[in-house]
Coordinates of C-alpha atoms and ligand atoms in Angstrom, one line a residue:
M257 CA 0.0 0.0 0.0
P258 CA 1.7 3.2 -1.1
I259 CA 1.7 6.1 1.4
R260 CA -0.2 9.1 -0.1
P261 CA 1.6 12.3 0.5
A262 CA -0.4 14.6 2.8
G263 CA -1.8 17.6 1.1
R264 CA -0.8 21.1 1.9
S265 CA -3.6 21.9 4.4
A266 CA -3.3 18.5 6.1
R267 CA 0.4 19.2 6.5
T268 CA -0.2 22.6 7.9
S269 CA -2.7 21.4 10.5
R270 CA -0.4 18.5 11.3
L271 CA 2.4 20.9 12.0
L272 CA 0.1 23.0 14.2
I273 CA -0.9 20.0 16.2
I274 CA 2.8 19.0 16.5
A275 CA 3.7 22.5 17.7
V276 CA 1.0 22.4 20.4
V277 CA 2.1 19.0 21.5
L278 CA 5.7 20.1 21.7
V279 CA 4.9 23.1 23.8
L280 CA 2.9 20.9 26.2
A281 CA 5.5 18.2 26.2
A282 CA 8.3 20.7 27.1
G283 CA 6.1 22.0 29.9
F284 CA 5.5 18.6 31.4
G285 CA 8.9 17.1 30.8
L286 CA 7.2 14.6 28.6
H287 CA 9.9 15.0 26.1
R288 CA 12.4 13.3 28.4
A289 CA 9.9 10.6 29.3
L290 CA 9.5 9.8 25.6
G291 CA 13.2 9.3 25.5
G292 CA 14.3 12.6 23.9
G293 CA 17.7 13.4 25.3
E294 CA 20.0 16.3 25.0
E295 CA 22.2 14.4 22.7
D296 CA 19.9 14.5 19.7
G297 CA 19.6 18.3 19.9
G298 CA 16.1 18.1 21.4
H299 CA 14.5 16.4 18.4
P300 CA 12.2 13.7 19.7
G301 CA 12.5 11.6 16.5
F302 CA 8.9 12.2 15.4
V303 CA 8.4 15.9 15.1
D304 CA 10.5 17.3 12.3
Q305 CA 9.1 15.6 9.3
A306 CA 9.2 18.9 7.3
G307 CA 12.9 19.7 8.1
P308 CA 16.1 17.8 7.2
R309 CA 16.5 14.5 8.9
T310 CA 18.5 14.4 12.2
G311 CA 20.5 11.7 13.9
A312 CA 17.4 10.9 15.9
R313 CA 16.0 9.1 12.9
I314 CA 18.6 6.5 12.4
I315 CA 18.0 2.7 12.8
P316 CA 19.8 1.1 14.5
A317 CA 20.1 4.1 17.0
P318 CA 23.6 5.4 17.0
L319 CA 25.7 5.6 20.2
S320 CA 25.5 9.4 20.2
A321 CA 24.1 11.9 17.7
T322 CA 24.3 15.7 18.3
T323 CA 22.4 17.9 16.0
G324 CA 24.6 20.9 15.0
T325 CA 23.5 24.5 14.7
G326 CA 25.2 25.1 11.4
P327 CA 23.7 24.8 7.9
S328 CA 22.3 21.4 6.8
F329 CA 24.4 19.2 4.6
E330 CA 23.2 19.2 1.1
L331 CA 24.0 17.2 -2.0
S332 CA 24.7 19.3 -5.0
A333 CA 26.2 19.0 -8.5
Q334 CA 29.6 19.6 -7.0
T335 CA 29.3 16.8 -4.4
A336 CA 31.9 14.1 -4.9
V337 CA 32.8 11.1 -2.8
R338 CA 36.5 11.6 -1.8
I339 CA 38.8 8.9 -0.5
G340 CA 41.1 9.9 2.3
A341 CA 44.9 9.6 1.9
T342 CA 45.4 7.1 4.7
G343 CA 45.5 3.3 4.6
T344 CA 47.3 0.5 2.8
P345 CA 46.7 0.2 -1.0
E346 CA 44.4 -2.8 -0.2
Q347 CA 42.4 -0.7 2.2
R348 CA 42.2 2.1 -0.2
A349 CA 40.9 -0.2 -2.9
E350 CA 38.2 -1.4 -0.5
I351 CA 37.3 2.1 0.4
R352 CA 37.1 3.0 -3.3
R353 CA 34.6 0.2 -3.7
T354 CA 32.5 1.5 -0.9
A355 CA 32.7 5.0 -2.3
E356 CA 31.6 3.8 -5.8
Q357 CA 28.6 1.9 -4.1
L358 CA 27.6 5.1 -2.2
A359 CA 28.0 7.3 -5.3
E360 CA 25.9 5.0 -7.4
A361 CA 23.2 4.8 -4.7
L362 CA 23.1 8.6 -4.5
R363 CA 23.3 9.2 -8.3
R364 CA 20.2 7.1 -9.2
P365 CA 17.6 9.1 -7.3
T366 CA 19.2 12.5 -7.5
G367 CA 20.4 12.5 -11.0
L368 CA 23.5 14.3 -9.7
P369 CA 26.9 13.3 -11.2
I370 CA 28.5 12.4 -7.8
A371 CA 32.1 11.6 -8.9
V372 CA 34.5 9.4 -6.9
T373 CA 37.9 10.9 -6.4
D374 CA 41.1 10.8 -4.3
A375 CA 41.2 13.6 -1.8
V376 CA 45.0 13.9 -2.4
T377 CA 44.7 14.4 -6.1
D378 CA 42.0 16.9 -5.6
A379 CA 44.0 18.8 -3.1
V380 CA 46.9 19.1 -5.5
K381 CA 44.6 20.0 -8.3
S382 CA 42.8 22.8 -6.4
A383 CA 46.1 24.1 -5.2
E384 CA 47.4 24.2 -8.8
Q385 CA 44.2 26.0 -9.9
G386 CA 44.2 28.2 -6.9
A387 CA 40.6 27.2 -6.4
E388 CA 38.7 28.5 -3.4
S389 CA 35.9 25.9 -3.4
G390 CA 35.9 22.4 -4.6
G391 CA 38.8 21.8 -2.1
P392 CA 39.7 18.5 -0.6
A393 CA 37.2 18.9 2.3
D394 CA 34.1 19.4 0.2
G395 CA 31.8 16.5 -0.6
I396 CA 31.6 13.2 1.2
V397 CA 35.0 12.2 2.6
L398 CA 35.7 8.6 3.6
A399 CA 38.9 8.5 5.5
L400 CA 40.6 6.0 7.8
D401 CA 41.7 7.5 11.1
L402 CA 43.7 5.4 13.5
A403 CA 43.6 8.3 16.0
L404 CA 40.0 7.4 16.7
P405 CA 39.6 5.8 20.1
E406 CA 40.3 2.1 20.2
E407 CA 36.9 1.3 21.4
T408 CA 35.5 2.5 18.0
G409 CA 36.4 -1.1 17.1
P410 CA 36.4 -2.6 13.6
E411 CA 32.8 -1.4 12.7
G412 CA 32.5 1.9 14.6
Y413 CA 32.8 5.3 12.8
R414 CA 32.4 9.0 13.3
L415 CA 30.2 11.0 11.0
T416 CA 30.1 14.8 10.9
A417 CA 27.9 16.6 8.3
G418 CA 27.1 20.2 7.6
G419 CA 27.1 22.6 4.7
A420 CA 28.8 21.1 1.6
T421 CA 30.7 18.4 3.6
A422 CA 30.0 15.1 5.2
R423 CA 33.0 13.4 6.7
I424 CA 33.1 9.7 7.7
T425 CA 36.1 8.4 9.6
A426 CA 36.7 4.9 11.0
R427 CA 39.6 2.7 12.0
T428 CA 38.8 0.2 9.2
P429 CA 37.1 0.1 5.8
A430 CA 34.2 -1.9 7.4
G431 CA 33.6 1.0 9.8
L432 CA 33.5 3.5 6.8
Y433 CA 30.9 1.2 5.1
R434 CA 28.7 1.3 8.2
G435 CA 29.0 5.0 8.3
T436 CA 27.8 5.3 4.7
Q437 CA 24.6 3.5 5.6
T438 CA 24.0 6.1 8.3
L439 CA 24.5 8.8 5.8
R440 CA 21.9 7.3 3.5
Q441 CA 19.5 7.3 6.3
L442 CA 20.2 10.9 7.1
L443 CA 19.0 11.9 3.7
P444 CA 15.3 12.1 2.7
P445 CA 13.6 8.7 2.1
Q446 CA 13.4 9.3 -1.6
I447 CA 17.2 8.6 -1.6
E448 CA 16.3 4.9 -1.8
S449 CA 14.6 5.3 -5.2
R450 CA 16.1 3.4 -8.1
T451 CA 15.0 6.1 -10.5
P452 CA 15.4 9.9 -10.6
V453 CA 12.9 11.7 -8.2
A454 CA 12.5 15.0 -6.5
A455 CA 13.1 15.4 -2.8
P456 CA 10.5 17.9 -1.5
G457 CA 13.0 19.8 0.8
G458 CA 16.1 19.2 -1.3
W459 CA 18.7 16.5 -0.7
Q460 CA 19.5 17.6 2.8
A461 CA 20.5 16.2 6.1
A462 CA 20.6 18.2 9.3
A463 CA 24.0 19.2 10.5
V464 CA 25.1 16.4 12.8
D465 CA 27.9 14.8 14.7
I466 CA 27.6 11.1 15.2
T467 CA 29.8 8.7 17.1
D468 CA 28.8 5.1 16.7
R469 CA 29.8 1.5 17.2
P470 CA 28.0 -1.8 17.7
R471 CA 27.0 -3.4 20.9
Y472 CA 27.6 -7.0 19.6
A473 CA 30.2 -8.3 17.1
Y474 CA 27.6 -10.7 15.6
R475 CA 24.4 -9.4 14.1
G476 CA 22.8 -11.9 11.7
A477 CA 19.9 -12.9 9.7
M478 CA 19.2 -16.4 8.4
L479 CA 17.5 -17.4 5.1
D480 CA 16.2 -20.9 4.7
V481 CA 16.8 -21.7 1.0
A482 CA 16.1 -25.4 1.6
R483 CA 12.3 -25.4 2.2
H484 CA 12.0 -23.0 -0.7
F485 CA 14.9 -22.3 -3.0
F486 CA 15.8 -18.6 -3.6
T487 CA 18.2 -17.8 -6.5
A488 CA 21.5 -16.0 -6.0
D489 CA 19.9 -12.8 -7.3
E490 CA 17.1 -13.1 -4.8
V491 CA 19.6 -13.7 -2.0
K492 CA 21.4 -10.6 -3.1
G493 CA 18.2 -8.6 -2.7
F494 CA 17.9 -10.1 0.8
I495 CA 21.5 -8.9 1.5
D496 CA 20.6 -5.4 0.4
R497 CA 17.9 -5.2 3.1
L498 CA 20.3 -6.5 5.8
A499 CA 23.1 -4.1 4.9
L500 CA 20.8 -1.1 5.4
Y501 CA 20.5 -2.0 9.1
K502 CA 24.2 -2.8 9.6
V503 CA 23.6 -6.6 9.9
N504 CA 27.0 -8.3 9.4
H505 CA 26.3 -12.1 9.1
L506 CA 24.2 -13.9 6.6
H507 CA 23.4 -17.5 7.7
L508 CA 22.3 -19.6 4.8
H509 CA 20.4 -22.8 5.7
L510 CA 21.6 -24.8 2.7
S511 CA 20.1 -28.2 3.4
D512 CA 17.0 -29.8 5.0
D513 CA 14.6 -32.6 4.5
Q514 CA 13.1 -30.9 1.4
G515 CA 16.3 -30.1 -0.5
W516 CA 20.1 -29.9 -0.7
R517 CA 21.1 -26.6 -2.2
I518 CA 24.8 -26.5 -3.1
A519 CA 26.9 -28.4 -5.7
V520 CA 29.6 -30.6 -4.3
P521 CA 32.1 -32.1 -6.8
G522 CA 32.4 -35.8 -6.6
R523 CA 28.9 -36.0 -5.0
P524 CA 26.7 -35.2 -8.0
E525 CA 23.7 -37.0 -6.6
L526 CA 23.3 -34.5 -3.8
T527 CA 22.1 -32.0 -6.4
S528 CA 20.9 -34.2 -9.3
V529 CA 18.5 -35.9 -6.8
G530 CA 18.6 -34.0 -3.6
A531 CA 18.0 -30.5 -5.1
T532 CA 15.0 -31.4 -7.1
S533 CA 12.3 -30.9 -4.5
E534 CA 10.9 -28.2 -2.2
V535 CA 7.8 -27.6 -0.1
G536 CA 4.7 -27.6 -2.1
G537 CA 6.0 -29.6 -5.0
T538 CA 7.7 -26.8 -7.0
P539 CA 11.1 -27.8 -8.6
G540 CA 13.6 -26.5 -6.1
G541 CA 17.2 -25.7 -7.2
F542 CA 20.7 -25.3 -6.0
Y543 CA 23.7 -23.0 -6.2
T544 CA 26.6 -23.8 -8.5
E545 CA 30.1 -22.9 -7.3
A546 CA 29.8 -19.7 -9.3
D547 CA 26.4 -18.8 -7.8
Y548 CA 27.7 -19.3 -4.2
R549 CA 30.8 -17.4 -4.9
E550 CA 28.7 -14.5 -6.3
I551 CA 26.6 -14.5 -3.1
V552 CA 29.8 -14.5 -0.9
R553 CA 31.3 -11.7 -3.0
Y554 CA 28.2 -9.5 -2.9
A555 CA 27.9 -10.1 0.9
Q556 CA 31.6 -9.3 1.4
E557 CA 31.2 -6.0 -0.5
R558 CA 28.6 -5.1 2.1
Y559 CA 30.7 -6.4 5.0
L560 CA 28.5 -9.4 5.7
T561 CA 30.1 -12.7 6.5
V562 CA 28.3 -15.7 5.0
V563 CA 27.7 -18.5 7.5
P564 CA 26.8 -21.7 5.5
E565 CA 24.7 -24.4 7.3
L566 CA 24.6 -28.0 6.5
D567 CA 22.0 -29.5 8.8
L568 CA 23.2 -32.8 10.2
P569 CA 22.5 -35.6 11.2
G570 CA 18.7 -34.9 11.2
H571 CA 16.8 -32.8 8.7
S572 CA 18.6 -35.0 6.1
N573 CA 15.9 -36.5 4.0
A574 CA 17.3 -34.9 0.8
I575 CA 20.8 -36.5 1.5
L576 CA 19.1 -39.8 2.1
A577 CA 17.2 -39.5 -1.2
A578 CA 20.6 -39.2 -2.9
Y579 CA 22.3 -41.8 -0.7
P580 CA 19.7 -44.3 0.4
E581 CA 22.5 -46.5 1.8
L582 CA 23.1 -44.0 4.6
D583 CA 19.6 -44.6 6.0
C584 CA 20.1 -47.4 8.6
N585 CA 17.0 -46.4 10.6
D586 CA 14.4 -46.7 7.9
S587 CA 13.9 -42.9 8.5
A588 CA 13.5 -41.5 5.0
R589 CA 10.2 -40.4 3.5
P590 CA 9.5 -41.0 -0.2
W591 CA 11.2 -38.6 -2.6
P592 CA 10.4 -35.9 -3.6
Y593 CA 9.5 -34.8 0.0
T594 CA 7.3 -31.7 -0.1
G595 CA 5.8 -31.6 3.3
I596 CA 6.8 -29.6 6.4
E597 CA 7.0 -32.2 9.2
V598 CA 10.3 -32.4 10.9
G599 CA 12.4 -34.7 13.1
F600 CA 12.0 -38.0 11.2
S601 CA 15.2 -38.2 9.1
L602 CA 18.5 -39.4 10.3
L603 CA 21.9 -40.1 8.8
C604 CA 23.4 -43.4 9.9
A605 CA 25.7 -42.5 12.7
K606 CA 27.5 -45.9 12.8
D607 CA 28.3 -46.1 9.1
E608 CA 31.7 -44.8 8.1
R609 CA 30.3 -43.8 4.7
T610 CA 28.3 -41.1 6.5
Y611 CA 31.5 -39.5 7.7
A612 CA 33.1 -39.8 4.3
L613 CA 30.1 -37.8 2.9
T614 CA 30.2 -35.2 5.7
A615 CA 33.9 -34.7 5.1
D616 CA 33.4 -34.1 1.4
V617 CA 30.6 -31.6 1.8
I618 CA 32.3 -29.8 4.7
D619 CA 35.6 -29.5 2.8
E620 CA 33.9 -28.1 -0.3
V621 CA 31.7 -25.6 1.6
A622 CA 34.7 -24.5 3.7
R623 CA 36.8 -24.1 0.6
L624 CA 34.2 -21.7 -0.9
T625 CA 33.6 -19.8 2.3
P626 CA 36.0 -17.1 3.4
G627 CA 34.3 -16.4 6.7
P628 CA 35.4 -18.2 9.9
Y629 CA 32.2 -20.2 10.6
L630 CA 30.5 -23.4 9.3
H631 CA 27.2 -24.3 10.9
L632 CA 26.5 -28.0 11.2
G633 CA 22.9 -27.8 12.4
G634 CA 22.3 -30.5 14.9
D635 CA 18.7 -29.6 15.7
E636 CA 15.7 -31.9 16.2
V637 CA 17.4 -35.3 16.1
R638 CA 14.8 -37.6 17.7
K639 CA 16.0 -41.1 16.8
L640 CA 19.5 -41.2 18.2
A641 CA 20.6 -42.1 21.7
P642 CA 22.2 -39.0 23.5
E643 CA 25.7 -40.6 23.6
D644 CA 25.6 -41.5 19.9
Y645 CA 24.3 -38.0 19.0
R646 CA 27.2 -36.4 21.0
E647 CA 29.7 -38.7 19.3
F648 CA 28.3 -37.7 15.9
V649 CA 28.5 -34.0 16.6
R650 CA 32.0 -34.4 18.0
R651 CA 33.2 -36.2 14.9
V652 CA 31.6 -33.8 12.5
S653 CA 32.9 -30.8 14.5
A654 CA 36.4 -32.2 14.2
Q655 CA 35.9 -32.3 10.4
V656 CA 34.8 -28.7 10.4
V657 CA 37.9 -27.7 12.6
A658 CA 40.1 -29.7 10.2
A659 CA 38.6 -27.7 7.3
G660 CA 39.8 -24.6 9.1
K661 CA 36.4 -23.3 10.4
I662 CA 34.7 -22.8 13.7
P663 CA 31.8 -25.2 14.1
V664 CA 28.5 -23.6 14.9
G665 CA 25.5 -25.6 16.1
W666 CA 21.9 -25.1 17.2
N667 CA 21.5 -25.2 21.0
Q668 CA 21.0 -28.9 21.0
T669 CA 24.7 -29.4 20.2
A670 CA 25.6 -27.7 23.6
S671 CA 26.7 -31.1 25.0
A672 CA 29.3 -31.3 22.3
A673 CA 30.6 -27.8 22.7
G674 CA 34.0 -26.8 24.0
P675 CA 37.6 -26.9 23.0
G676 CA 37.9 -28.6 19.6
G677 CA 34.2 -29.0 19.3
V678 CA 31.3 -26.6 18.6
G679 CA 32.5 -23.1 19.4
L680 CA 29.4 -21.1 18.8
L681 CA 25.9 -22.1 19.9
Q682 CA 22.7 -20.7 18.4
Y683 CA 20.1 -20.5 21.1
W684 CA 16.6 -20.9 19.7
D685 CA 14.5 -22.7 22.3
G686 CA 14.9 -22.8 26.1
K687 CA 12.9 -26.0 26.8
G688 CA 13.9 -28.5 29.4
A689 CA 17.4 -28.6 30.6
R690 CA 18.8 -26.7 27.6
D691 CA 19.5 -23.4 29.5
Q692 CA 21.7 -25.4 31.8
D693 CA 23.4 -27.2 28.9
L694 CA 24.1 -23.7 27.4
K695 CA 25.6 -22.4 30.6
D696 CA 27.8 -25.6 30.9
A697 CA 28.9 -25.1 27.3
V698 CA 29.8 -21.5 28.0
G699 CA 31.8 -22.7 31.0
R700 CA 33.8 -24.9 28.5
G701 CA 34.5 -21.8 26.3
A702 CA 31.6 -21.7 23.8
Q703 CA 29.9 -18.4 22.9
V704 CA 26.3 -17.9 22.1
I705 CA 24.1 -16.3 19.4
M706 CA 20.7 -15.4 20.6
S707 CA 17.8 -16.4 18.3
P708 CA 14.9 -17.1 20.7
A709 CA 12.1 -18.3 18.5
G710 CA 9.3 -16.4 20.2
R711 CA 11.2 -13.1 19.6
T712 CA 13.4 -13.4 16.5
Y713 CA 11.8 -16.0 14.2
L714 CA 10.7 -14.0 11.3
D715 CA 8.6 -16.9 10.0
M716 CA 6.3 -16.6 13.1
K717 CA 3.0 -15.0 12.3
Y718 CA 2.5 -11.3 13.4
E719 CA -0.9 -12.4 14.8
A720 CA -2.9 -15.6 14.8
S721 CA -5.0 -14.7 11.7
Y722 CA -1.9 -13.6 9.6
P723 CA -2.0 -15.5 6.3
L724 CA 1.8 -16.3 6.1
G725 CA 4.1 -18.1 8.6
L726 CA 3.8 -20.6 11.4
S727 CA 2.9 -20.1 15.0
W728 CA 4.4 -23.0 17.0
A729 CA 6.5 -20.4 19.0
G730 CA 3.6 -18.0 19.4
T731 CA 3.0 -14.9 17.4
V732 CA 5.8 -12.3 17.0
D733 CA 4.6 -8.7 16.5
V734 CA 7.1 -5.8 16.2
W735 CA 6.9 -5.0 19.9
S736 CA 7.8 -8.6 20.9
A737 CA 10.6 -8.7 18.4
Y738 CA 12.0 -5.5 20.0
S739 CA 11.2 -5.9 23.7
W740 CA 13.9 -8.2 25.2
D741 CA 17.5 -8.1 26.0
P742 CA 19.9 -10.6 24.4
D743 CA 22.3 -10.3 27.4
T744 CA 19.7 -11.3 30.1
L745 CA 17.2 -13.6 28.3
V746 CA 19.3 -16.5 29.6
A747 CA 21.5 -15.9 32.6
L748 CA 24.9 -16.3 31.1
P749 CA 28.3 -14.9 32.2
P750 CA 29.3 -11.5 30.8
G751 CA 30.8 -11.8 27.3
A752 CA 29.1 -15.1 26.6
V753 CA 26.7 -13.6 24.1
L754 CA 28.4 -12.8 20.8
G755 CA 25.3 -11.4 19.3
V756 CA 21.8 -11.9 17.8
E757 CA 20.3 -13.5 14.7
A758 CA 16.9 -13.4 13.1
P759 CA 16.1 -16.6 11.2
L760 CA 13.7 -16.6 8.3
W761 CA 12.4 -20.2 7.7
T762 CA 10.5 -20.6 4.5
E763 CA 8.0 -23.5 4.9
T764 CA 5.3 -21.0 4.1
L765 CA 7.2 -18.5 2.0
S766 CA 8.0 -19.0 -1.6
T767 CA 8.5 -15.6 -3.2
P768 CA 10.8 -12.6 -2.4
A769 CA 7.6 -10.5 -1.9
E770 CA 6.6 -12.9 0.9
L771 CA 10.1 -12.7 2.4
D772 CA 9.8 -8.9 2.5
R773 CA 6.4 -9.0 4.3
M774 CA 8.0 -11.1 7.1
L775 CA 11.3 -9.3 7.2
L776 CA 10.0 -5.7 7.3
P777 CA 9.4 -4.2 9.8
R778 CA 10.7 -6.8 12.2
L779 CA 14.3 -7.1 10.9
P780 CA 15.2 -3.5 12.0
A781 CA 14.0 -4.4 15.5
I782 CA 16.5 -7.3 15.8
A783 CA 19.2 -5.2 14.1
E784 CA 18.8 -2.5 16.7
L785 CA 19.0 -5.0 19.5
G786 CA 22.3 -6.2 18.0
W787 CA 23.8 -2.8 17.2
S788 CA 22.5 -0.2 19.6
D789 CA 23.7 0.4 23.2
R790 CA 21.1 -1.0 25.7
S791 CA 20.6 2.6 27.0
A792 CA 19.1 3.5 23.6
H793 CA 16.4 0.9 23.9
D794 CA 13.1 2.7 23.8
W795 CA 10.0 1.3 22.2
P796 CA 8.0 4.6 21.9
R797 CA 10.9 6.2 20.0
F798 CA 11.7 3.1 18.0
R799 CA 8.2 2.7 16.7
Q800 CA 8.3 6.3 15.5
R801 CA 11.6 5.9 13.8
L802 CA 10.3 2.7 12.2
A803 CA 7.2 4.5 10.9
E804 CA 9.4 6.8 8.9
E805 CA 11.2 3.9 7.3
G806 CA 8.0 3.1 5.5
A807 CA 8.6 5.9 3.0
R808 CA 12.2 4.6 2.5
W809 CA 10.9 1.1 1.7
D810 CA 8.3 2.5 -0.6
A811 CA 11.0 4.4 -2.5
A812 CA 13.2 1.4 -2.6
G813 CA 10.4 -0.8 -3.8
F814 CA 10.6 -3.1 -0.8
G815 CA 7.4 -4.7 0.4
Y816 CA 6.6 -4.5 4.1
E817 CA 3.7 -5.1 6.4
K818 CA 1.9 -2.0 7.8
R819 CA 1.6 -3.4 11.3
P820 CA -0.8 -1.4 13.5
E821 CA 1.7 -1.3 16.4
V822 CA 3.8 1.1 14.2
P823 CA 2.3 4.7 13.7
W824 CA 2.8 4.9 9.9
P825 CA 2.2 8.5 8.7
G826 CA -0.7 9.3 6.4
P827 CA -4.4 8.8 6.3
G828 CA -5.8 6.3 8.9
H829 CA -3.1 7.0 11.4
Ligands
LIG1093 C1 12.3 -25.0 14.0 S1 14.9 -23.7 14.8 C2 13.4 -25.5 13.2 C3 13.2 -25.4 11.7 C4 11.9 -25.0 11.3 C5 11.4 -23.8 12.2 C6 10.1 -23.3 11.7 C7 15.4 -25.0 14.3 C8 16.8 -25.2 14.6 N1 14.6 -25.9 13.7 O1 13.5 -26.7 11.2 O2 11.9 -24.6 10.0 O3 11.3 -24.3 13.5 O4 9.8 -22.2 12.5

């Protein structure tokens, strides 16, 4: 549903109402109660729709944002993206790539030329020409600065904007990239348009000084490409959405009962048989090496690490379809398997041929994956004795370690976590003794990613009557997705939680448009939990900031669900 722009008189009366509310709010100190602090220059995120955007609008909320008193930053025909002189040649090549990406993103909606240049070359040039303007400080500067405090970390940045200049500094190219995403959000929502458009108040951002860094090192989203297959191009679209909210890990669920989704040399049956099915009876599919490399490359250019998952030893019906001899428990269902029931399939844990297969697939996926992690699944194994299950996970973890990767497992693998075993546990259900298992595993050195199903599962329905999704973990509206603390949900020692991840399972989702409806607006909620300092957590202000993202998604052509808990602007609200 497109948002209709409010007419002139509607806008005037809205401004009047806002002015009255502001005066009242100031009098009663309501402004503070709503979370408006001094740091954002007194803009309680929801009032200044007519003026340039301020730091109070950003999702995830930055660590600090001070609105300046000087002139707004404005893009013009002279604006160039300038690369600072610091850094190794490799770093500068990376920064140039980010600069090109940013320039391209700004060119499309504005129609402005937005060149990419070296600050040094420009400085020399303008000195030669004795130019007054167009100097090295003008435009959008991306510069490494090792003088920034160490706590800025690998993804933190500083952004100052005003007049003709926006300056992003960071200790690494990744930090600069995150800063460019903030700059995009500071500009009017039309900046996300893929075609030339007008921005009503010009391409402006309020003068601002932002200091920012993430709360957690791991901020992820998962896409289940096994229940329904999504092409490499579709995955790239998914990555675009994640990158906007500073998500830095893409977990791909590459295998399940309904399909195996990646080519493995020497194991052609995995794809010639195992990739030919998906939920509902449509054909399925798989990634060739080139497809997978393209996803990895695209993710890397947005500073996302791909975390591939091969779900073992359960959720393995597609493997058993390709290798029936690995089914010693009579567990497989007839192929193609297009249903959504789970927990029946099991690889033969006492057959050495199973471990020959797992070694082959792990080696290949590790070879194609530059990131440090390989997820081995391990969930919902119902037909294996606990000691045999533990032994299986230990052996497969050792194969992952031998392939040079850190094994990741769903929380059921906690008993096999520790030195040389599963190093990272993904918490998704807290039933039975599993919280204790998790604590014990942390005691043995494992870290935890929080993906509590009742909060982060983006395949849960928003409400019981919602047409898409499942509801076994309850319903997840935007408030539930936002209103929890990854550090305290399970009582774990400080530092145990590496981050958060929002999984999107696809039993009921078969098109990118359906993915969008589940992802937006809940992804930004999880992204903010992962990035923003706990002190920034504030539902009333978050829902206001989220409401403004709607116009951005409209401009970008992203689908989203207009949930009633978010006060979207326009008629009816
Ligand atoms: C549980 S979470 C699963 C998946 C399903 C999902 C549906 C987990 C490790 N296993 O197999 O797709 O629920 O919400």
